[in-house]
Amino acid sequence: MSLSKMGYRVFLVAVASDVEGQSTDVSVIQLPRLSRLRRVTIGSVRAIRTALKTRATIFHLHDPELVWAIPLLRLMGKRVIYDAHEDLPVQILNKPYVRASARPIMRCVAQLVISLARLSTHVVSATETIAARFPSERVSVVHNYPPLRDAEAAAVSVLDRGNSLVYIGGIAELRGAVQMVDALGKEEFPDGWALDLAGTMPESLQTRLKASEGWGRVRFHGQLPPDRARDLLLAARVGLVVLQDTEAYRESLPTKMFEYFAAGVPVIASDFPLWNTLIEEFDCGVTVDQTSPSAIASAVARYANDPELLQRHSTNARRVAVEMLNWASEEPTLQAVYRRVSSR
């Protein structure tokens, strides 16, 4: 949408989804959903072939399985921007489907992906840590901060909302799903509070969580369209982002945290050094031992018993979202990348 505003004609080639998105000037070309193996092989070839049919001059690639096409596209005279969302050599080793015996091979594959990505015209990275893997003269950091919405500016005070915790996003063990739900069953957890949980979740994990004593306090919404998920935040008092301690998550900046801030929702977050620095600097949440359901429950109780703290953290979260941590602050960097790439 930011590029469309600049006057570019933008095509999005993406896997079809049941979730309805907002209407924009971007032309969306949907591809059929495939299994993981077929997506990486057949799907990636189909995506590039479909993109070539648009006769675009700039290709912005968002998925590691597409990097094989970078040398080909460059030979064809196309300008290529690779979007590095994850620190791939670290992230891939934490994927639950990667067996220990396969990790040395996968590490080599990840390094190959980085090498191919370096052949692109320019790289856009989500964090400074990821950017360090690429030549400094051809990489720009564009943080995944969310756009602000009118609904958030008109939101009611956090003290006028129900006693609701919220988590939106992918639901997985490494994202703290077990600890979040188990916290609801702890003695320290305050009476009358519940967790609104929204996102995709494997059936096996859902079966496990339903056996937890805390599941009775969960309102599970499944996957929601982006705007509806963010609307859910407007009814919440506190947001959870208790990702477990992996090297990839430790240096990440999860978008959901900044969506919470935009809605005036303070966070209970993992006790990572980077997150500690951010949350302490802006005084907009608390950090806890992310492995401890009791620590999470106690943090919720602290907010439940101290409305002044809750209000202060909510006000600070909203202020930093408006002043700094929003898409409008990052959009000029992306647009500058396109002006630079176009001039070539």
Short mmCIF file of N, CA, C and O in Angstrom, two decimals, residues 120-218:
data_model
loop_
_atom_site.label_atom_id
_atom_site.label_comp_id
_atom_site.label_asym_id
_atom_site.label_seq_id
_atom_site.Cartn_x
_atom_site.Cartn_y
_atom_site.Cartn_z
N SER A 120 20.90 -9.92 -4.44
CA SER A 120 19.79 -9.04 -4.79
C SER A 120 20.27 -7.60 -4.91
O SER A 120 21.35 -7.24 -4.44
N THR A 121 19.46 -6.76 -5.53
CA THR A 121 19.80 -5.35 -5.70
C THR A 121 19.88 -4.66 -4.35
O THR A 121 20.74 -3.82 -4.11
N HIS A 122 18.95 -5.01 -3.46
CA HIS A 122 18.91 -4.41 -2.12
C HIS A 122 18.21 -5.39 -1.18
O HIS A 122 17.40 -6.22 -1.62
N VAL A 123 18.54 -5.28 0.10
CA VAL A 123 17.91 -6.11 1.13
C VAL A 123 17.20 -5.22 2.12
O VAL A 123 17.74 -4.19 2.55
N VAL A 124 15.98 -5.60 2.46
CA VAL A 124 15.24 -4.94 3.53
C VAL A 124 15.17 -5.93 4.69
O VAL A 124 14.74 -7.07 4.52
N SER A 125 15.62 -5.52 5.87
CA SER A 125 15.62 -6.42 7.03
C SER A 125 14.72 -5.87 8.13
O SER A 125 14.55 -4.65 8.25
N ALA A 126 14.18 -6.77 8.93
CA ALA A 126 13.24 -6.37 9.97
C ALA A 126 13.92 -5.89 11.24
O ALA A 126 13.32 -5.17 12.04
N THR A 127 15.19 -6.28 11.44
CA THR A 127 15.93 -5.86 12.64
C THR A 127 17.38 -5.59 12.28
O THR A 127 17.88 -6.03 11.24
N GLU A 128 18.06 -4.90 13.18
CA GLU A 128 19.48 -4.61 12.99
C GLU A 128 20.31 -5.89 13.03
O GLU A 128 21.34 -5.99 12.34
N THR A 129 19.90 -6.86 13.84
CA THR A 129 20.63 -8.12 13.92
C THR A 129 20.64 -8.84 12.58
O THR A 129 21.67 -9.36 12.14
N ILE A 130 19.48 -8.88 11.92
CA ILE A 130 19.40 -9.51 10.60
C ILE A 130 20.21 -8.71 9.58
O ILE A 130 20.92 -9.28 8.74
N ALA A 131 20.15 -7.41 9.66
CA ALA A 131 20.85 -6.55 8.70
C ALA A 131 22.35 -6.81 8.72
O ALA A 131 23.03 -6.66 7.69
N ALA A 132 22.90 -7.20 9.86
CA ALA A 132 24.34 -7.41 9.99
C ALA A 132 24.84 -8.55 9.11
O ALA A 132 26.05 -8.65 8.87
N ARG A 133 23.96 -9.38 8.60
CA ARG A 133 24.37 -10.49 7.73
C ARG A 133 24.56 -10.06 6.28
O ARG A 133 24.97 -10.87 5.45
N PHE A 134 24.24 -8.81 5.96
CA PHE A 134 24.28 -8.35 4.57
C PHE A 134 25.21 -7.14 4.42
O PHE A 134 25.48 -6.44 5.40
N PRO A 135 25.69 -6.89 3.20
CA PRO A 135 26.57 -5.73 2.98
C PRO A 135 25.88 -4.43 3.41
O PRO A 135 24.74 -4.16 3.01
N SER A 136 26.57 -3.64 4.21
CA SER A 136 25.95 -2.45 4.81
C SER A 136 25.46 -1.45 3.77
O SER A 136 24.47 -0.74 4.00
N GLU A 137 26.13 -1.40 2.62
CA GLU A 137 25.73 -0.42 1.60
C GLU A 137 24.49 -0.85 0.82
O GLU A 137 23.93 -0.06 0.06
N ARG A 138 24.06 -2.11 1.01
CA ARG A 138 22.90 -2.60 0.26
C ARG A 138 21.84 -3.20 1.17
O ARG A 138 21.11 -4.11 0.77
N VAL A 139 21.74 -2.71 2.39
CA VAL A 139 20.69 -3.20 3.30
C VAL A 139 20.09 -2.01 4.05
O VAL A 139 20.78 -1.05 4.39
N SER A 140 18.78 -2.06 4.25
CA SER A 140 18.05 -1.04 5.01
C SER A 140 17.17 -1.73 6.02
O SER A 140 16.52 -2.74 5.71
N VAL A 141 17.12 -1.21 7.23
CA VAL A 141 16.27 -1.77 8.28
C VAL A 141 14.91 -1.09 8.24
O VAL A 141 14.81 0.14 8.34
N VAL A 142 13.87 -1.89 8.05
CA VAL A 142 12.49 -1.41 8.09
C VAL A 142 11.75 -2.28 9.11
O VAL A 142 11.43 -3.43 8.85
N HIS A 143 11.53 -1.72 10.29
CA HIS A 143 10.89 -2.48 11.37
C HIS A 143 9.43 -2.77 11.03
O HIS A 143 8.76 -1.97 10.38
N ASN A 144 8.94 -3.89 11.51
CA ASN A 144 7.56 -4.29 11.24
C ASN A 144 6.60 -3.66 12.25
O ASN A 144 5.87 -4.35 12.97
N TYR A 145 6.61 -2.36 12.33
CA TYR A 145 5.68 -1.66 13.21
C TYR A 145 4.33 -1.52 12.49
O TYR A 145 4.29 -1.32 11.27
N PRO A 146 3.23 -1.61 13.21
CA PRO A 146 1.91 -1.57 12.57
C PRO A 146 1.46 -0.15 12.25
O PRO A 146 1.89 0.81 12.90
N PRO A 147 0.58 0.00 11.27
CA PRO A 147 -0.04 1.31 11.03
C PRO A 147 -1.02 1.64 12.15
O PRO A 147 -1.64 0.74 12.73
N LEU A 148 -1.14 2.91 12.48
CA LEU A 148 -2.13 3.34 13.48
C LEU A 148 -3.50 3.40 12.83
O LEU A 148 -3.62 3.65 11.63
N ARG A 149 -4.53 3.21 13.64
CA ARG A 149 -5.91 3.22 13.13
C ARG A 149 -6.75 4.22 13.92
O ARG A 149 -6.49 4.49 15.10
N ASP A 150 -7.78 4.72 13.27
CA ASP A 150 -8.68 5.67 13.94
C ASP A 150 -9.36 5.01 15.14
O ASP A 150 -9.62 5.67 16.16
N ALA A 151 -9.65 3.70 15.03
CA ALA A 151 -10.35 2.99 16.11
C ALA A 151 -9.53 3.03 17.40
O ALA A 151 -10.09 3.08 18.50
N GLU A 152 -8.21 3.02 17.27
CA GLU A 152 -7.37 3.03 18.47
C GLU A 152 -7.34 4.42 19.12
O GLU A 152 -7.31 4.54 20.34
N ALA A 153 -7.38 5.44 18.29
CA ALA A 153 -7.41 6.80 18.84
C ALA A 153 -8.69 7.05 19.63
O ALA A 153 -8.70 7.85 20.57
N ALA A 154 -9.77 6.35 19.25
CA ALA A 154 -11.07 6.55 19.91
C ALA A 154 -11.34 5.49 20.98
O ALA A 154 -12.45 5.44 21.52
N ALA A 155 -10.36 4.67 21.31
CA ALA A 155 -10.57 3.57 22.26
C ALA A 155 -10.86 4.09 23.66
O ALA A 155 -10.36 5.15 24.07
N VAL A 156 -11.63 3.33 24.40
CA VAL A 156 -11.94 3.71 25.78
C VAL A 156 -10.71 3.48 26.66
O VAL A 156 -9.80 2.74 26.29
N SER A 157 -10.70 4.10 27.80
CA SER A 157 -9.61 3.94 28.76
C SER A 157 -9.44 2.47 29.13
O SER A 157 -10.41 1.71 29.19
N VAL A 158 -8.22 2.07 29.39
CA VAL A 158 -7.95 0.68 29.75
C VAL A 158 -8.71 0.28 31.01
O VAL A 158 -9.09 -0.90 31.18
N LEU A 159 -8.99 1.23 31.89
CA LEU A 159 -9.70 0.90 33.13
C LEU A 159 -11.19 0.70 32.89
O LEU A 159 -11.90 0.18 33.77
N ASP A 160 -11.68 1.10 31.74
CA ASP A 160 -13.09 0.90 31.41
C ASP A 160 -13.31 -0.38 30.59
O ASP A 160 -14.43 -0.64 30.14
N ARG A 161 -12.28 -1.14 30.39
CA ARG A 161 -12.38 -2.40 29.64
C ARG A 161 -12.59 -3.56 30.61
O ARG A 161 -12.35 -3.44 31.82
N GLY A 162 -13.00 -4.68 30.06
CA GLY A 162 -13.20 -5.86 30.90
C GLY A 162 -11.88 -6.42 31.38
O GLY A 162 -10.80 -6.03 30.93
N ASN A 163 -11.95 -7.35 32.32
CA ASN A 163 -10.74 -7.98 32.88
C ASN A 163 -10.23 -9.04 31.91
O ASN A 163 -10.37 -10.25 32.13
N SER A 164 -9.65 -8.56 30.82
CA SER A 164 -9.25 -9.46 29.74
C SER A 164 -7.77 -9.36 29.43
O SER A 164 -7.24 -8.26 29.24
N LEU A 165 -7.12 -10.52 29.40
CA LEU A 165 -5.80 -10.64 28.80
C LEU A 165 -6.01 -10.94 27.32
O LEU A 165 -7.07 -11.43 26.93
N VAL A 166 -4.98 -10.71 26.50
CA VAL A 166 -5.14 -11.01 25.08
C VAL A 166 -3.83 -11.51 24.52
O VAL A 166 -2.74 -11.10 24.94
N TYR A 167 -3.94 -12.43 23.57
CA TYR A 167 -2.81 -12.87 22.76
C TYR A 167 -3.32 -13.05 21.35
O TYR A 167 -4.31 -13.76 21.12
N ILE A 168 -2.65 -12.42 20.37
CA ILE A 168 -3.00 -12.62 18.97
C ILE A 168 -1.74 -13.06 18.21
O ILE A 168 -0.63 -12.63 18.52
N GLY A 169 -1.93 -13.94 17.25
CA GLY A 169 -0.79 -14.41 16.46
C GLY A 169 -0.74 -15.93 16.43
O GLY A 169 -1.64 -16.61 16.93
N GLY A 170 0.33 -16.46 15.83
CA GLY A 170 0.50 -17.90 15.78
C GLY A 170 0.59 -18.48 17.18
O GLY A 170 1.27 -17.93 18.05
N ILE A 171 -0.12 -19.57 17.42
CA ILE A 171 -0.17 -20.18 18.74
C ILE A 171 0.63 -21.47 18.70
O ILE A 171 0.29 -22.41 17.97
N ALA A 172 1.73 -21.51 19.45
CA ALA A 172 2.64 -22.65 19.41
C ALA A 172 3.35 -22.77 20.76
O ALA A 172 3.36 -21.82 21.55
N GLU A 173 3.95 -23.93 21.00
CA GLU A 173 4.66 -24.13 22.27
C GLU A 173 5.80 -23.13 22.43
O GLU A 173 5.98 -22.56 23.50
N LEU A 174 6.58 -22.91 21.36
CA LEU A 174 7.70 -21.99 21.46
C LEU A 174 7.24 -20.55 21.61
O LEU A 174 8.03 -19.67 21.98
N ARG A 175 5.97 -20.29 21.33
CA ARG A 175 5.42 -18.94 21.50
C ARG A 175 4.75 -18.79 22.87
O ARG A 175 4.05 -17.81 23.13
N GLY A 176 4.93 -19.78 23.74
CA GLY A 176 4.46 -19.65 25.11
C GLY A 176 3.03 -20.07 25.35
O GLY A 176 2.46 -19.73 26.39
N ALA A 177 2.44 -20.83 24.42
CA ALA A 177 1.03 -21.20 24.56
C ALA A 177 0.76 -21.99 25.85
O ALA A 177 -0.23 -21.73 26.55
N VAL A 178 1.61 -22.95 26.16
CA VAL A 178 1.40 -23.79 27.35
C VAL A 178 1.49 -22.94 28.61
O VAL A 178 0.66 -23.05 29.51
N GLN A 179 2.50 -22.09 28.68
CA GLN A 179 2.68 -21.26 29.88
C GLN A 179 1.53 -20.27 30.05
O GLN A 179 1.07 -20.03 31.18
N MET A 180 1.04 -19.70 28.95
CA MET A 180 -0.07 -18.75 29.05
C MET A 180 -1.31 -19.41 29.64
O MET A 180 -1.94 -18.88 30.56
N VAL A 181 -1.66 -20.58 29.11
CA VAL A 181 -2.88 -21.25 29.56
C VAL A 181 -2.71 -21.81 30.96
O VAL A 181 -3.62 -21.71 31.80
N ASP A 182 -1.54 -22.38 31.25
CA ASP A 182 -1.32 -22.91 32.60
C ASP A 182 -1.36 -21.80 33.65
O ASP A 182 -1.77 -22.03 34.79
N ALA A 183 -0.95 -20.58 33.28
CA ALA A 183 -0.97 -19.46 34.22
C ALA A 183 -2.39 -19.17 34.71
O ALA A 183 -2.60 -18.75 35.86
N LEU A 184 -3.38 -19.40 33.84
CA LEU A 184 -4.77 -19.11 34.21
C LEU A 184 -5.28 -20.02 35.32
O LEU A 184 -6.26 -19.69 36.00
N GLY A 185 -4.63 -21.17 35.51
CA GLY A 185 -5.06 -22.10 36.55
C GLY A 185 -4.29 -21.96 37.84
O GLY A 185 -4.54 -22.72 38.79
N LYS A 186 -3.35 -21.03 37.91
CA LYS A 186 -2.54 -20.86 39.11
C LYS A 186 -3.29 -20.09 40.19
O LYS A 186 -4.15 -19.26 39.92
N GLU A 187 -2.90 -20.37 41.44
CA GLU A 187 -3.54 -19.73 42.58
C GLU A 187 -3.37 -18.21 42.54
O GLU A 187 -4.24 -17.45 42.97
N GLU A 188 -2.23 -17.76 41.98
CA GLU A 188 -1.94 -16.32 41.94
C GLU A 188 -2.81 -15.58 40.93
O GLU A 188 -2.95 -14.36 41.00
N PHE A 189 -3.39 -16.29 39.97
CA PHE A 189 -4.14 -15.64 38.91
C PHE A 189 -5.40 -14.99 39.48
O PHE A 189 -6.15 -15.62 40.23
N PRO A 190 -5.68 -13.73 39.15
CA PRO A 190 -6.80 -13.02 39.78
C PRO A 190 -8.17 -13.53 39.32
O PRO A 190 -8.35 -13.91 38.17
N ASP A 191 -9.11 -13.54 40.24
CA ASP A 191 -10.49 -13.96 39.92
C ASP A 191 -11.11 -12.98 38.92
O ASP A 191 -10.85 -11.77 38.96
N GLY A 192 -11.96 -13.52 38.06
CA GLY A 192 -12.72 -12.68 37.15
C GLY A 192 -11.98 -12.31 35.88
O GLY A 192 -12.53 -11.60 35.03
N TRP A 193 -10.73 -12.73 35.72
CA TRP A 193 -9.97 -12.44 34.52
C TRP A 193 -10.00 -13.62 33.57
O TRP A 193 -10.14 -14.77 33.99
N ALA A 194 -9.89 -13.33 32.26
CA ALA A 194 -9.90 -14.38 31.24
C ALA A 194 -8.92 -14.02 30.13
O ALA A 194 -8.46 -12.88 30.03
N LEU A 195 -8.61 -14.99 29.29
CA LEU A 195 -7.67 -14.80 28.18
C LEU A 195 -8.39 -14.92 26.85
O LEU A 195 -9.01 -15.96 26.57
N ASP A 196 -8.32 -13.86 26.04
CA ASP A 196 -8.79 -13.92 24.65
C ASP A 196 -7.62 -14.36 23.78
O ASP A 196 -6.61 -13.66 23.69
N LEU A 197 -7.79 -15.50 23.13
CA LEU A 197 -6.72 -16.13 22.37
C LEU A 197 -7.14 -16.19 20.91
O LEU A 197 -8.17 -16.78 20.58
N ALA A 198 -6.37 -15.57 20.02
CA ALA A 198 -6.75 -15.53 18.61
C ALA A 198 -5.54 -15.86 17.74
O ALA A 198 -4.47 -15.28 17.91
N GLY A 199 -5.74 -16.81 16.83
CA GLY A 199 -4.67 -17.20 15.92
C GLY A 199 -4.81 -18.64 15.50
O GLY A 199 -5.70 -19.36 15.95
N THR A 200 -3.92 -19.07 14.63
CA THR A 200 -3.92 -20.47 14.20
C THR A 200 -3.23 -21.33 15.25
O THR A 200 -2.24 -20.91 15.85
N MET A 201 -3.75 -22.55 15.45
CA MET A 201 -3.20 -23.44 16.45
C MET A 201 -3.31 -24.89 15.97
O MET A 201 -4.39 -25.31 15.54
N PRO A 202 -2.24 -25.66 16.02
CA PRO A 202 -2.31 -27.08 15.64
C PRO A 202 -3.31 -27.83 16.52
O PRO A 202 -3.44 -27.54 17.72
N GLU A 203 -4.03 -28.78 15.93
CA GLU A 203 -5.03 -29.53 16.69
C GLU A 203 -4.41 -30.26 17.87
O GLU A 203 -5.01 -30.36 18.95
N SER A 204 -3.19 -30.79 17.69
CA SER A 204 -2.55 -31.53 18.77
C SER A 204 -2.29 -30.63 19.97
O SER A 204 -2.47 -31.04 21.13
N LEU A 205 -1.89 -29.39 19.71
CA LEU A 205 -1.64 -28.45 20.80
C LEU A 205 -2.95 -28.03 21.45
O LEU A 205 -3.04 -27.92 22.68
N GLN A 206 -4.00 -27.84 20.65
CA GLN A 206 -5.29 -27.48 21.22
C GLN A 206 -5.80 -28.57 22.15
O GLN A 206 -6.34 -28.29 23.23
N THR A 207 -5.62 -29.83 21.76
CA THR A 207 -6.03 -30.96 22.62
C THR A 207 -5.28 -30.91 23.94
O THR A 207 -5.85 -31.13 25.01
N ARG A 208 -3.99 -30.62 23.86
CA ARG A 208 -3.17 -30.55 25.08
C ARG A 208 -3.61 -29.40 25.97
O ARG A 208 -3.73 -29.54 27.19
N LEU A 209 -3.87 -28.23 25.39
CA LEU A 209 -4.24 -27.07 26.18
C LEU A 209 -5.62 -27.24 26.83
O LEU A 209 -5.85 -26.76 27.94
N LYS A 210 -6.52 -27.93 26.14
CA LYS A 210 -7.86 -28.14 26.70
C LYS A 210 -7.83 -29.00 27.95
O LYS A 210 -8.77 -28.97 28.76
N ALA A 211 -6.74 -29.77 28.12
CA ALA A 211 -6.60 -30.59 29.32
C ALA A 211 -6.07 -29.79 30.50
O ALA A 211 -6.08 -30.29 31.64
N SER A 212 -5.64 -28.55 30.26
CA SER A 212 -5.11 -27.71 31.33
C SER A 212 -6.25 -27.13 32.16
O SER A 212 -7.33 -26.81 31.65
N GLU A 213 -5.98 -26.97 33.44
CA GLU A 213 -6.98 -26.39 34.34
C GLU A 213 -7.34 -24.96 33.93
O GLU A 213 -8.45 -24.50 34.15
N GLY A 214 -6.41 -24.28 33.27
CA GLY A 214 -6.65 -22.89 32.90
C GLY A 214 -7.52 -22.71 31.68
O GLY A 214 -7.98 -21.59 31.40
N TRP A 215 -7.78 -23.79 30.90
CA TRP A 215 -8.52 -23.64 29.64
C TRP A 215 -9.93 -23.10 29.86
O TRP A 215 -10.49 -22.43 28.98
N GLY A 216 -10.51 -23.33 31.02
CA GLY A 216 -11.85 -22.82 31.30
C GLY A 216 -11.93 -21.31 31.31
O GLY A 216 -13.02 -20.73 31.22
N ARG A 217 -10.79 -20.63 31.39
CA ARG A 217 -10.75 -19.17 31.37
C ARG A 217 -10.30 -18.63 30.01
O ARG A 217 -9.98 -17.44 29.89
N VAL A 218 -10.27 -19.50 29.01
CA VAL A 218 -9.83 -19.09 27.68
C VAL A 218 -11.04 -18.88 26.77
O VAL A 218 -11.96 -19.71 26.74
#
